[in-house]
């Protein structure tokens, strides 16, 4: 009887030390085995569990540069309440019913790309639902070539979704796409609970977070544009008002005619309200244009901070200017634009504008309603495109933001890719993006890493004074010397003589005309 050589997986065991064996075991146990070992064929309809990974980072997310964050305290003072029934047992529960924490189930389709892309999209939807104040119970991703025209998921998968809703006790289904009105009605008839789509969810978040008068008007306009084709009548509400035989039988003389249905009345009222909102938003535009015109007249360079939602734009603005803008670890935490003054290291002034965040498949209604706000990006001299490099799909975020840039005519504006949250990101991902984006800066708004490099990139990227002058300024014109020390000029040298101050400066063309009489001929 001959012994066979040990060629199995344990053959190398005698050559490994106990520490090495333990390291291998720890590495295996630390892997996310369900996500890696499951075959794509088995993932045709599978649950996506766990807290949304689009919201990342520790709870201690504020520093001294973020200010008092009083707006955040006000927002958290109105928290939603869980474990409340939808059926009223006491009239005193009415005010709490509006704050009830909805329990939702997510549903999405995997039509293109990889399974990881589909799961990242559903995790982002879970983050949106949590930001809106919901509790995510379960989620499914279905492999399908294209959406079903009737129920989006197909009748079989819709029935499976109904079983999940019943077993979890959910009261809302959120679909990771924009549903046609007929698809939503058909899906609601099957699952027997409320069904909303991705667009309605984003609009709800915007409605919660809008604070300024203009922001509220823009969100309401977007919501009405979304609601108009989705109005539905219920029973008697579809009947005509005092028209035809109804008028002859009940309402008497003077009320006969074709009449108008209740749904037609609602549509007319919505169109009237939309027209009024458009007029109000148009009336607010001149004030913002006047401020922008003042900056252009004074030749103040403008820098816009733009990027995907929750990428750290407000945190970066607070770091650079101590603006104290609201910072929250949530999607679309801030909607209203904020403009702050800043200076380069050599004293050249510019403005920093924090804009609304973008998201994949941003509803067209929001792009149109917020077009006046997004003009801050299109009119900027430089864009700081903030990217969350700790996100599972930073390249997808960059593509989604640049798509919105194209829609608001901002693609020609110079752009610096700011790779934020470097302290929590994979170094290999950072290196991959650095190779992909030649004009980049790696920073961390939390720790301050890379901020000097970012400030230098801003200083090199903004328009600088281009006219060089040699001036002799008398001592009785100290106002001109003071103005040269402000944001309009770059002083190269100063020499105080007997008759005045000799200065070599770089100024902008508009200011150069004022200094023409002080040009030195020596």
Short mmCIF file of C-alpha atoms in Angstrom, two decimals:
data_model
loop_
_atom_site.label_atom_id
_atom_site.label_comp_id
_atom_site.label_asym_id
_atom_site.label_seq_id
_atom_site.Cartn_x
_atom_site.Cartn_y
_atom_site.Cartn_z
CA UNK A 1 0.00 0.00 0.00
CA UNK A 2 1.62 3.21 -1.20
CA UNK A 3 1.01 6.60 0.29
CA UNK A 4 -0.21 9.31 -2.02
CA UNK A 5 1.34 12.79 -1.82
CA UNK A 6 -0.75 15.41 -0.10
CA UNK A 7 -1.87 17.72 -2.91
CA UNK A 8 -5.02 19.08 -1.24
CA UNK A 9 -5.58 22.53 0.13
CA UNK A 10 -3.89 21.57 3.41
CA UNK A 11 -0.60 20.65 1.74
CA UNK A 12 0.86 24.09 2.44
CA UNK A 13 -0.31 24.13 6.05
CA UNK A 14 2.92 22.76 7.58
CA UNK A 15 4.85 25.57 5.82
CA UNK A 16 2.73 28.34 7.43
CA UNK A 17 3.17 29.69 10.91
CA UNK A 18 0.18 29.87 13.29
CA UNK A 19 0.13 33.66 12.90
CA UNK A 20 -0.07 33.37 9.11
CA UNK A 21 -2.86 30.79 9.33
CA UNK A 22 -4.84 33.04 11.69
CA UNK A 23 -4.32 35.99 9.30
CA UNK A 24 -5.79 33.94 6.43
CA UNK A 25 -8.78 32.94 8.55
CA UNK A 26 -9.40 36.56 9.61
CA UNK A 27 -9.20 37.74 6.01
CA UNK A 28 -11.73 35.13 4.89
CA UNK A 29 -14.12 35.95 7.71
CA UNK A 30 -13.90 39.67 7.00
CA UNK A 31 -15.08 39.28 3.43
CA UNK A 32 -18.63 40.12 2.45
CA UNK A 33 -19.36 36.56 1.31
CA UNK A 34 -23.04 37.00 0.28
CA UNK A 35 -22.14 39.74 -2.18
CA UNK A 36 -19.19 37.87 -3.71
CA UNK A 37 -20.15 34.21 -3.82
CA UNK A 38 -23.64 34.47 -5.19
CA UNK A 39 -23.89 33.75 -8.89
CA UNK A 40 -25.47 36.40 -11.15
CA UNK A 41 -28.12 33.93 -12.24
CA UNK A 42 -29.33 33.58 -8.66
CA UNK A 43 -29.61 37.35 -8.31
CA UNK A 44 -32.56 37.75 -10.67
CA UNK A 45 -34.77 38.67 -7.73
CA UNK A 46 -32.93 39.04 -4.49
CA UNK A 47 -33.20 41.13 -1.31
CA UNK A 48 -30.86 44.02 -0.67
CA UNK A 49 -30.63 44.39 3.10
CA UNK A 50 -28.81 46.65 5.50
CA UNK A 51 -28.52 50.37 6.01
CA UNK A 52 -28.00 52.44 2.91
CA UNK A 53 -24.30 52.75 2.07
CA UNK A 54 -24.80 56.04 0.24
CA UNK A 55 -24.89 57.67 3.68
CA UNK A 56 -21.45 57.07 5.13
CA UNK A 57 -19.15 58.38 7.79
CA UNK A 58 -19.16 58.50 11.57
CA UNK A 59 -21.74 60.32 13.62
CA UNK A 60 -19.29 62.95 14.84
CA UNK A 61 -19.44 64.88 11.57
CA UNK A 62 -19.10 68.49 12.73
CA UNK A 63 -16.06 70.55 13.57
CA UNK A 64 -15.40 74.05 14.85
CA UNK A 65 -15.49 75.41 11.30
CA UNK A 66 -19.15 74.31 10.91
CA UNK A 67 -20.48 76.89 13.37
CA UNK A 68 -23.38 76.41 15.77
CA UNK A 69 -25.53 74.43 13.29
CA UNK A 70 -28.75 75.90 14.68
CA UNK A 71 -30.61 74.99 11.48
CA UNK A 72 -29.74 71.34 12.09
CA UNK A 73 -31.08 71.49 15.63
CA UNK A 74 -34.31 72.97 14.30
CA UNK A 75 -34.60 70.20 11.70
CA UNK A 76 -33.98 67.44 14.24
CA UNK A 77 -36.51 68.94 16.64
CA UNK A 78 -39.26 67.68 14.32
CA UNK A 79 -38.50 63.98 14.24
CA UNK A 80 -40.81 61.38 12.82
CA UNK A 81 -42.50 58.90 15.14
CA UNK A 82 -42.37 55.15 14.65
CA UNK A 83 -44.83 52.40 15.59
CA UNK A 84 -47.97 54.46 15.09
CA UNK A 85 -50.95 52.84 13.37
CA UNK A 86 -52.44 54.32 10.22
CA UNK A 87 -55.90 53.89 11.73
CA UNK A 88 -56.94 56.59 14.18
CA UNK A 89 -58.04 55.33 17.57
CA UNK A 90 -58.22 58.76 19.17
CA UNK A 91 -58.76 62.17 17.59
CA UNK A 92 -55.66 63.44 19.42
CA UNK A 93 -53.52 61.26 17.12
CA UNK A 94 -54.32 63.39 14.07
CA UNK A 95 -51.34 65.72 14.49
CA UNK A 96 -49.00 62.73 14.94
CA UNK A 97 -50.34 60.86 11.95
CA UNK A 98 -48.60 63.32 9.63
CA UNK A 99 -45.28 62.53 11.29
CA UNK A 100 -45.69 58.75 11.27
CA UNK A 101 -42.56 56.92 10.21
CA UNK A 102 -43.42 55.11 6.97
CA UNK A 103 -42.22 51.54 6.57
CA UNK A 104 -41.11 50.97 3.00
CA UNK A 105 -39.99 48.19 0.68
CA UNK A 106 -37.75 49.02 -2.28
CA UNK A 107 -37.96 47.57 -5.79
CA UNK A 108 -35.59 48.05 -8.70
CA UNK A 109 -34.66 46.60 -12.09
CA UNK A 110 -31.28 45.45 -13.28
CA UNK A 111 -31.53 46.19 -17.01
CA UNK A 112 -27.92 47.11 -17.84
CA UNK A 113 -24.49 47.29 -16.27
CA UNK A 114 -23.31 45.00 -13.50
CA UNK A 115 -25.12 43.68 -10.45
CA UNK A 116 -22.98 45.97 -8.27
CA UNK A 117 -24.30 48.99 -10.21
CA UNK A 118 -27.90 47.85 -9.65
CA UNK A 119 -27.30 47.31 -5.94
CA UNK A 120 -25.58 50.70 -5.56
CA UNK A 121 -28.59 52.36 -7.17
CA UNK A 122 -30.94 50.60 -4.75
CA UNK A 123 -28.75 51.53 -1.77
CA UNK A 124 -28.92 55.13 -2.92
CA UNK A 125 -32.70 54.81 -3.07
CA UNK A 126 -32.62 53.47 0.50
CA UNK A 127 -30.59 56.52 1.53
CA UNK A 128 -33.16 58.78 -0.12
CA UNK A 129 -35.98 56.99 1.70
CA UNK A 130 -34.18 57.35 5.04
CA UNK A 131 -33.56 61.03 4.37
CA UNK A 132 -37.29 61.45 3.70
CA UNK A 133 -37.98 59.98 7.16
CA UNK A 134 -38.86 56.39 6.28
CA UNK A 135 -37.75 53.04 7.66
CA UNK A 136 -36.46 50.69 4.97
CA UNK A 137 -37.51 47.09 5.68
CA UNK A 138 -36.51 45.17 2.56
CA UNK A 139 -35.64 45.53 -1.09
CA UNK A 140 -35.47 43.46 -4.26
CA UNK A 141 -33.54 43.77 -7.51
CA UNK A 142 -34.97 41.99 -10.55
CA UNK A 143 -32.97 41.02 -13.63
CA UNK A 144 -35.03 42.07 -16.64
CA UNK A 145 -34.24 43.28 -20.17
CA UNK A 146 -36.73 46.16 -20.00
CA UNK A 147 -39.53 47.30 -17.67
CA UNK A 148 -42.93 45.71 -18.05
CA UNK A 149 -45.28 48.27 -19.65
CA UNK A 150 -48.14 47.22 -17.39
CA UNK A 151 -46.76 46.84 -13.87
CA UNK A 152 -43.05 47.74 -14.34
CA UNK A 153 -41.99 44.47 -12.63
CA UNK A 154 -44.28 42.02 -14.38
CA UNK A 155 -47.30 40.31 -12.83
CA UNK A 156 -45.33 37.47 -11.22
CA UNK A 157 -42.73 39.67 -9.57
CA UNK A 158 -45.41 42.14 -8.54
CA UNK A 159 -47.19 39.29 -6.72
CA UNK A 160 -43.88 38.36 -5.08
CA UNK A 161 -43.50 41.99 -4.00
CA UNK A 162 -46.98 41.84 -2.49
CA UNK A 163 -45.93 38.83 -0.40
CA UNK A 164 -42.88 40.75 0.87
CA UNK A 165 -45.07 43.74 1.75
CA UNK A 166 -47.48 41.53 3.67
CA UNK A 167 -44.74 39.66 5.54
CA UNK A 168 -42.86 42.81 6.58
CA UNK A 169 -45.91 44.93 7.39
CA UNK A 170 -44.82 47.71 5.04
CA UNK A 171 -47.23 50.45 4.02
CA UNK A 172 -45.32 51.92 1.04
CA UNK A 173 -43.42 50.59 -1.97
CA UNK A 174 -40.71 52.80 -3.50
CA UNK A 175 -39.65 51.97 -7.07
CA UNK A 176 -36.18 52.92 -8.32
CA UNK A 177 -37.40 54.56 -11.53
CA UNK A 178 -39.99 57.05 -12.74
CA UNK A 179 -43.26 55.18 -13.19
CA UNK A 180 -45.91 55.97 -15.76
CA UNK A 181 -49.31 56.78 -14.20
CA UNK A 182 -50.77 53.50 -15.50
CA UNK A 183 -47.85 51.47 -14.10
CA UNK A 184 -48.28 52.98 -10.66
CA UNK A 185 -52.02 52.32 -10.61
CA UNK A 186 -51.56 48.72 -11.76
CA UNK A 187 -48.83 48.06 -9.19
CA UNK A 188 -50.94 49.58 -6.40
CA UNK A 189 -53.87 47.35 -7.38
CA UNK A 190 -51.62 44.30 -6.88
CA UNK A 191 -49.58 45.16 -3.76
CA UNK A 192 -52.55 46.92 -2.06
CA UNK A 193 -50.36 49.68 -0.54
CA UNK A 194 -49.19 53.10 -1.66
CA UNK A 195 -46.61 53.05 -4.49
CA UNK A 196 -44.31 55.99 -5.22
CA UNK A 197 -41.40 56.29 -7.61
CA UNK A 198 -37.93 57.77 -7.33
CA UNK A 199 -39.01 61.16 -8.65
CA UNK A 200 -41.80 61.57 -6.08
CA UNK A 201 -39.37 60.61 -3.31
CA UNK A 202 -36.80 63.24 -4.34
CA UNK A 203 -39.51 65.89 -4.63
CA UNK A 204 -40.68 65.02 -1.10
CA UNK A 205 -37.15 65.52 0.27
CA UNK A 206 -36.89 68.87 -1.50
CA UNK A 207 -40.26 69.91 -0.06
CA UNK A 208 -39.04 69.07 3.47
CA UNK A 209 -35.71 70.90 3.21
CA UNK A 210 -36.59 74.05 1.22
CA UNK A 211 -36.47 77.10 3.50
CA UNK A 212 -36.20 80.24 1.38
CA UNK A 213 -39.21 81.74 -0.37
CA UNK A 214 -37.70 81.08 -3.77
CA UNK A 215 -36.74 77.51 -2.88
CA UNK A 216 -40.25 76.71 -1.68
CA UNK A 217 -41.76 78.16 -4.86
CA UNK A 218 -39.37 76.15 -7.05
CA UNK A 219 -40.16 72.90 -5.23
CA UNK A 220 -43.91 73.49 -5.38
CA UNK A 221 -43.69 74.18 -9.12
CA UNK A 222 -41.77 70.92 -9.66
CA UNK A 223 -44.30 68.97 -7.58
CA UNK A 224 -47.26 70.37 -9.54
CA UNK A 225 -45.58 69.58 -12.87
CA UNK A 226 -45.11 66.00 -11.65
CA UNK A 227 -48.69 65.75 -10.30
CA UNK A 228 -50.56 67.18 -13.29
CA UNK A 229 -50.45 64.09 -15.56
CA UNK A 230 -50.99 61.79 -12.57
CA UNK A 231 -54.31 63.10 -11.28
CA UNK A 232 -56.90 60.40 -10.80
CA UNK A 233 -60.58 60.54 -9.99
CA UNK A 234 -62.38 58.48 -7.38
CA UNK A 235 -66.04 57.46 -7.95
CA UNK A 236 -68.38 60.44 -7.73
CA UNK A 237 -65.56 62.92 -8.12
CA UNK A 238 -65.52 62.07 -11.84
CA UNK A 239 -69.15 63.17 -12.31
CA UNK A 240 -69.94 66.40 -14.12
CA UNK A 241 -70.97 69.49 -12.23
CA UNK A 242 -74.60 70.39 -12.97
CA UNK A 243 -74.40 69.54 -16.63
CA UNK A 244 -76.70 67.70 -19.07
CA UNK A 245 -79.44 65.59 -17.47
CA UNK A 246 -77.88 66.13 -14.04
CA UNK A 247 -78.53 69.84 -14.30
CA UNK A 248 -82.03 69.38 -15.72
CA UNK A 249 -83.01 66.88 -13.02
CA UNK A 250 -81.52 68.51 -9.95
CA UNK A 251 -80.06 71.96 -10.40
CA UNK A 252 -82.89 73.59 -12.32
CA UNK A 253 -82.87 76.30 -14.95
CA UNK A 254 -79.68 78.13 -15.82
CA UNK A 255 -77.40 75.21 -14.98
CA UNK A 256 -77.87 72.97 -18.03
CA UNK A 257 -74.88 72.33 -20.26
CA UNK A 258 -71.95 69.99 -20.81
CA UNK A 259 -70.49 70.81 -17.39
CA UNK A 260 -66.98 70.16 -16.14
CA UNK A 261 -65.67 67.10 -14.35
CA UNK A 262 -64.01 67.37 -10.98
CA UNK A 263 -60.69 66.18 -12.39
CA UNK A 264 -60.85 68.88 -15.06
CA UNK A 265 -61.40 71.47 -12.34
CA UNK A 266 -58.36 70.18 -10.48
CA UNK A 267 -56.22 70.33 -13.61
CA UNK A 268 -57.31 73.89 -14.31
CA UNK A 269 -56.51 74.96 -10.75
CA UNK A 270 -53.09 73.30 -10.93
CA UNK A 271 -52.29 75.08 -14.21
CA UNK A 272 -53.39 78.39 -12.69
CA UNK A 273 -51.18 77.82 -9.65
CA UNK A 274 -48.22 76.83 -11.85
CA UNK A 275 -48.57 80.02 -13.88
CA UNK A 276 -48.60 82.08 -10.68
CA UNK A 277 -45.50 80.30 -9.35
CA UNK A 278 -43.62 80.89 -12.61
CA UNK A 279 -44.42 84.60 -12.36
CA UNK A 280 -43.22 84.70 -8.74
CA UNK A 281 -39.96 82.91 -9.58
CA UNK A 282 -39.41 85.24 -12.54
CA UNK A 283 -39.98 88.23 -10.24
CA UNK A 284 -37.29 86.94 -7.85
CA UNK A 285 -34.73 86.55 -10.64
CA UNK A 286 -33.79 90.27 -11.04
CA UNK A 287 -32.57 90.52 -7.42
CA UNK A 288 -30.16 87.63 -7.94
CA UNK A 289 -29.08 88.98 -11.33
CA UNK A 290 -28.40 92.39 -9.76
CA UNK A 291 -26.04 90.83 -7.21
CA UNK A 292 -24.36 88.86 -9.97
CA UNK A 293 -24.05 92.00 -12.12
CA UNK A 294 -22.40 93.84 -9.22
CA UNK A 295 -19.80 91.11 -8.96
CA UNK A 296 -19.21 91.22 -12.71
CA UNK A 297 -18.95 95.03 -12.71
CA UNK A 298 -16.40 94.90 -9.93
CA UNK A 299 -14.66 92.04 -11.75
CA UNK A 300 -14.89 89.76 -8.72
CA UNK A 301 -14.13 86.17 -9.79
CA UNK A 302 -16.77 83.60 -8.82
CA UNK A 303 -16.14 79.96 -7.86
CA UNK A 304 -19.08 77.52 -7.70
CA UNK A 305 -18.96 74.41 -5.52
CA UNK A 306 -21.01 71.72 -7.27
CA UNK A 307 -21.25 67.96 -7.17
CA UNK A 308 -23.25 64.91 -6.17
CA UNK A 309 -25.47 65.10 -3.13
CA UNK A 310 -23.77 64.25 0.19
CA UNK A 311 -20.32 64.65 -1.40
CA UNK A 312 -19.31 67.21 1.26
CA UNK A 313 -19.90 70.53 -0.54
CA UNK A 314 -21.22 72.41 2.49
CA UNK A 315 -18.48 70.99 4.72
CA UNK A 316 -15.89 72.19 2.20
CA UNK A 317 -17.47 75.67 2.10
CA UNK A 318 -17.36 75.82 5.90
CA UNK A 319 -13.72 74.78 5.88
CA UNK A 320 -12.73 77.44 3.36
CA UNK A 321 -14.81 80.37 4.64
CA UNK A 322 -16.19 79.50 8.14
CA UNK A 323 -19.66 80.02 6.62
CA UNK A 324 -21.48 77.90 9.21
CA UNK A 325 -23.71 76.38 6.51
CA UNK A 326 -25.92 73.47 7.62
CA UNK A 327 -24.09 70.13 7.44
CA UNK A 328 -25.96 66.84 7.77
CA UNK A 329 -25.07 63.27 6.87
CA UNK A 330 -28.05 62.99 4.53
CA UNK A 331 -28.92 63.44 0.87
CA UNK A 332 -30.06 66.92 -0.22
CA UNK A 333 -29.45 68.38 3.24
CA UNK A 334 -29.09 71.90 1.80
CA UNK A 335 -31.03 73.31 -1.14
CA UNK A 336 -30.70 77.10 -0.97
CA UNK A 337 -27.46 78.46 -2.51
CA UNK A 338 -25.01 80.23 -0.21
CA UNK A 339 -22.41 82.78 -1.42
CA UNK A 340 -19.41 83.78 0.72
CA UNK A 341 -16.36 86.02 0.18
CA UNK A 342 -12.85 84.57 0.18
CA UNK A 343 -9.31 85.66 -0.63
CA UNK A 344 -6.27 84.06 -2.16
CA UNK A 345 -2.97 84.02 -0.29
CA UNK A 346 -1.83 87.11 -2.23
CA UNK A 347 -4.96 89.09 -1.38
CA UNK A 348 -7.05 88.60 -4.53
CA UNK A 349 -10.75 88.37 -3.64
CA UNK A 350 -13.33 85.97 -5.06
CA UNK A 351 -16.72 84.49 -4.14
CA UNK A 352 -17.53 80.88 -3.23
CA UNK A 353 -21.07 79.68 -4.00
CA UNK A 354 -22.49 76.44 -2.57
CA UNK A 355 -25.14 74.99 -4.91
CA UNK A 356 -27.81 72.31 -4.68
CA UNK A 357 -26.54 68.75 -4.95
CA UNK A 358 -27.20 66.52 -7.94
CA UNK A 359 -28.23 62.90 -8.08
CA UNK A 360 -28.43 60.14 -10.67
CA UNK A 361 -31.61 60.50 -12.77
CA UNK A 362 -32.36 63.95 -11.31
CA UNK A 363 -36.01 64.70 -12.16
CA UNK A 364 -36.35 67.00 -15.15
CA UNK A 365 -38.98 68.97 -13.25
CA UNK A 366 -36.36 69.91 -10.66
CA UNK A 367 -33.78 70.89 -13.27
CA UNK A 368 -36.28 73.23 -14.88
CA UNK A 369 -37.59 74.63 -11.58
CA UNK A 370 -34.07 75.18 -10.18
CA UNK A 371 -32.63 76.48 -13.44
CA UNK A 372 -32.39 80.00 -12.01
CA UNK A 373 -30.42 78.65 -9.03
CA UNK A 374 -28.19 76.49 -11.23
CA UNK A 375 -27.24 79.61 -13.20
CA UNK A 376 -24.69 80.20 -10.43
CA UNK A 377 -22.79 77.24 -11.87
CA UNK A 378 -23.10 78.31 -15.50
CA UNK A 379 -21.99 81.91 -14.75
CA UNK A 380 -19.02 80.93 -12.57
CA UNK A 381 -15.40 81.45 -13.57
CA UNK A 382 -14.37 78.15 -12.00
CA UNK A 383 -16.25 75.03 -10.81
CA UNK A 384 -15.08 72.94 -7.88
CA UNK A 385 -16.62 69.57 -8.74
CA UNK A 386 -16.70 67.78 -5.37
CA UNK A 387 -16.64 63.96 -5.56
CA UNK A 388 -17.11 61.51 -2.67
CA UNK A 389 -14.25 59.07 -3.30
CA UNK A 390 -15.48 56.81 -0.47
CA UNK A 391 -18.67 56.08 -2.45
CA UNK A 392 -18.91 52.68 -4.20
CA UNK A 393 -19.31 54.32 -7.63
CA UNK A 394 -17.55 57.71 -7.82
CA UNK A 395 -17.23 57.53 -11.63
CA UNK A 396 -21.01 57.20 -11.91
CA UNK A 397 -21.43 60.27 -9.71
CA UNK A 398 -19.08 62.30 -11.89
CA UNK A 399 -20.98 61.28 -15.04
CA UNK A 400 -24.36 62.17 -13.47
CA UNK A 401 -23.15 65.63 -12.40
CA UNK A 402 -21.61 66.39 -15.78
CA UNK A 403 -24.89 65.45 -17.44
CA UNK A 404 -26.62 68.17 -15.40
CA UNK A 405 -23.79 70.58 -16.28
CA UNK A 406 -24.64 70.00 -19.94
CA UNK A 407 -28.33 70.71 -19.31
CA UNK A 408 -27.57 74.10 -17.72
CA UNK A 409 -24.85 75.07 -20.27
CA UNK A 410 -21.97 74.83 -17.78
CA UNK A 411 -19.68 72.38 -19.59
CA UNK A 412 -17.42 75.16 -20.93
CA UNK A 413 -16.62 76.49 -17.44
CA UNK A 414 -13.15 75.38 -16.18
CA UNK A 415 -13.49 72.52 -13.71
CA UNK A 416 -11.36 71.17 -10.88
CA UNK A 417 -12.21 67.68 -9.58
CA UNK A 418 -12.06 67.79 -5.76
CA UNK A 419 -11.68 64.22 -4.47
CA UNK A 420 -13.24 64.65 -1.03
CA UNK A 421 -13.43 62.25 1.97
CA UNK A 422 -9.93 60.96 1.22
CA UNK A 423 -9.54 59.96 4.87
CA UNK A 424 -12.28 57.31 4.44
CA UNK A 425 -11.55 56.19 0.87
CA UNK A 426 -9.61 53.31 -0.64
CA UNK A 427 -6.18 54.54 -1.83
CA UNK A 428 -6.52 52.46 -5.00
CA UNK A 429 -9.80 54.25 -5.88
CA UNK A 430 -8.13 57.63 -5.32
CA UNK A 431 -5.24 56.66 -7.57
CA UNK A 432 -7.65 55.42 -10.25
CA UNK A 433 -9.52 58.72 -10.27
CA UNK A 434 -6.28 60.72 -10.28
CA UNK A 435 -5.26 58.89 -13.45
CA UNK A 436 -8.68 59.49 -15.00
CA UNK A 437 -9.01 63.21 -14.11
CA UNK A 438 -5.86 65.21 -14.90
CA UNK A 439 -7.02 68.37 -13.09
CA UNK A 440 -7.69 67.17 -9.55
CA UNK A 441 -7.03 67.86 -5.87
CA UNK A 442 -7.29 65.24 -3.11
CA UNK A 443 -8.79 66.70 0.10
CA UNK A 444 -10.67 65.82 3.27
CA UNK A 445 -13.07 68.47 4.52
CA UNK A 446 -13.20 66.68 7.87
CA UNK A 447 -9.47 66.58 8.62
CA UNK A 448 -8.28 69.51 6.50
CA UNK A 449 -6.00 67.32 4.38
CA UNK A 450 -5.20 68.83 0.98
CA UNK A 451 -6.82 72.24 1.62
CA UNK A 452 -3.61 74.22 0.94
CA UNK A 453 -3.31 72.49 -2.44
CA UNK A 454 -6.98 73.27 -3.16
CA UNK A 455 -6.54 76.96 -2.28
CA UNK A 456 -3.52 77.14 -4.58
CA UNK A 457 -5.50 75.48 -7.40
CA UNK A 458 -8.30 78.04 -6.91
CA UNK A 459 -5.77 80.88 -6.94
CA UNK A 460 -4.26 79.59 -10.19
CA UNK A 461 -7.66 78.91 -11.78
CA UNK A 462 -9.57 82.16 -11.25
CA UNK A 463 -9.15 85.10 -13.67
CA UNK A 464 -6.40 87.41 -12.47
CA UNK A 465 -5.64 91.08 -13.25
CA UNK A 466 -4.01 91.29 -16.67
CA UNK A 467 -2.92 94.97 -17.10
CA UNK A 468 0.51 95.87 -15.70
CA UNK A 469 1.00 99.51 -14.64
CA UNK A 470 3.79 101.54 -13.05
CA UNK A 471 2.17 104.26 -10.95
CA UNK A 472 3.24 107.31 -8.97
CA UNK A 473 0.54 107.94 -6.38
CA UNK A 474 0.71 111.21 -4.37
CA UNK A 475 0.43 110.94 -0.63
CA UNK A 476 -2.83 112.93 -0.69
CA UNK A 477 -4.46 110.13 -2.74
CA UNK A 478 -4.29 107.46 -0.11
CA UNK A 479 -7.72 106.28 -1.24
CA UNK A 480 -6.20 104.91 -4.46
CA UNK A 481 -3.47 103.11 -2.54
CA UNK A 482 -6.10 101.66 -0.25
CA UNK A 483 -8.10 100.46 -3.24
CA UNK A 484 -5.01 98.80 -4.67
CA UNK A 485 -4.73 96.80 -1.46
CA UNK A 486 -8.30 95.58 -1.91
CA UNK A 487 -9.48 92.87 -4.27
CA UNK A 488 -9.15 94.72 -7.58
CA UNK A 489 -5.39 94.61 -7.99
CA UNK A 490 -2.26 92.56 -7.40
CA UNK A 491 0.62 94.60 -6.02
CA UNK A 492 4.01 93.55 -7.33
CA UNK A 493 6.14 96.20 -5.57
CA UNK A 494 5.83 99.38 -3.49
CA UNK A 495 8.44 102.11 -2.98
CA UNK A 496 7.69 105.15 -0.82
CA UNK A 497 9.58 108.23 -2.08
CA UNK A 498 9.60 111.94 -1.33
CA UNK A 499 6.76 112.93 -3.69
CA UNK A 500 4.62 109.82 -3.38
CA UNK A 501 4.42 106.07 -3.61
CA UNK A 502 5.81 104.29 -6.64
CA UNK A 503 3.80 101.10 -7.26
CA UNK A 504 4.05 98.33 -9.82
CA UNK A 505 0.66 96.62 -9.98
CA UNK A 506 -1.45 94.27 -12.02
CA UNK A 507 -5.04 95.57 -12.36
CA UNK A 508 -8.15 94.72 -14.30
CA UNK A 509 -9.07 96.64 -17.43
CA UNK A 510 -11.98 98.51 -15.83
CA UNK A 511 -9.79 99.81 -12.98
CA UNK A 512 -6.88 100.65 -15.28
CA UNK A 513 -8.86 103.54 -16.81
CA UNK A 514 -9.19 105.19 -13.38
CA UNK A 515 -5.43 105.07 -12.88
CA UNK A 516 -4.47 106.47 -16.27
CA UNK A 517 -3.51 109.92 -14.91
CA UNK A 518 -1.12 108.39 -12.32
CA UNK A 519 0.97 106.34 -14.72
CA UNK A 520 4.65 107.05 -14.21
CA UNK A 521 6.65 108.11 -17.30
CA UNK A 522 10.04 107.47 -15.68
#
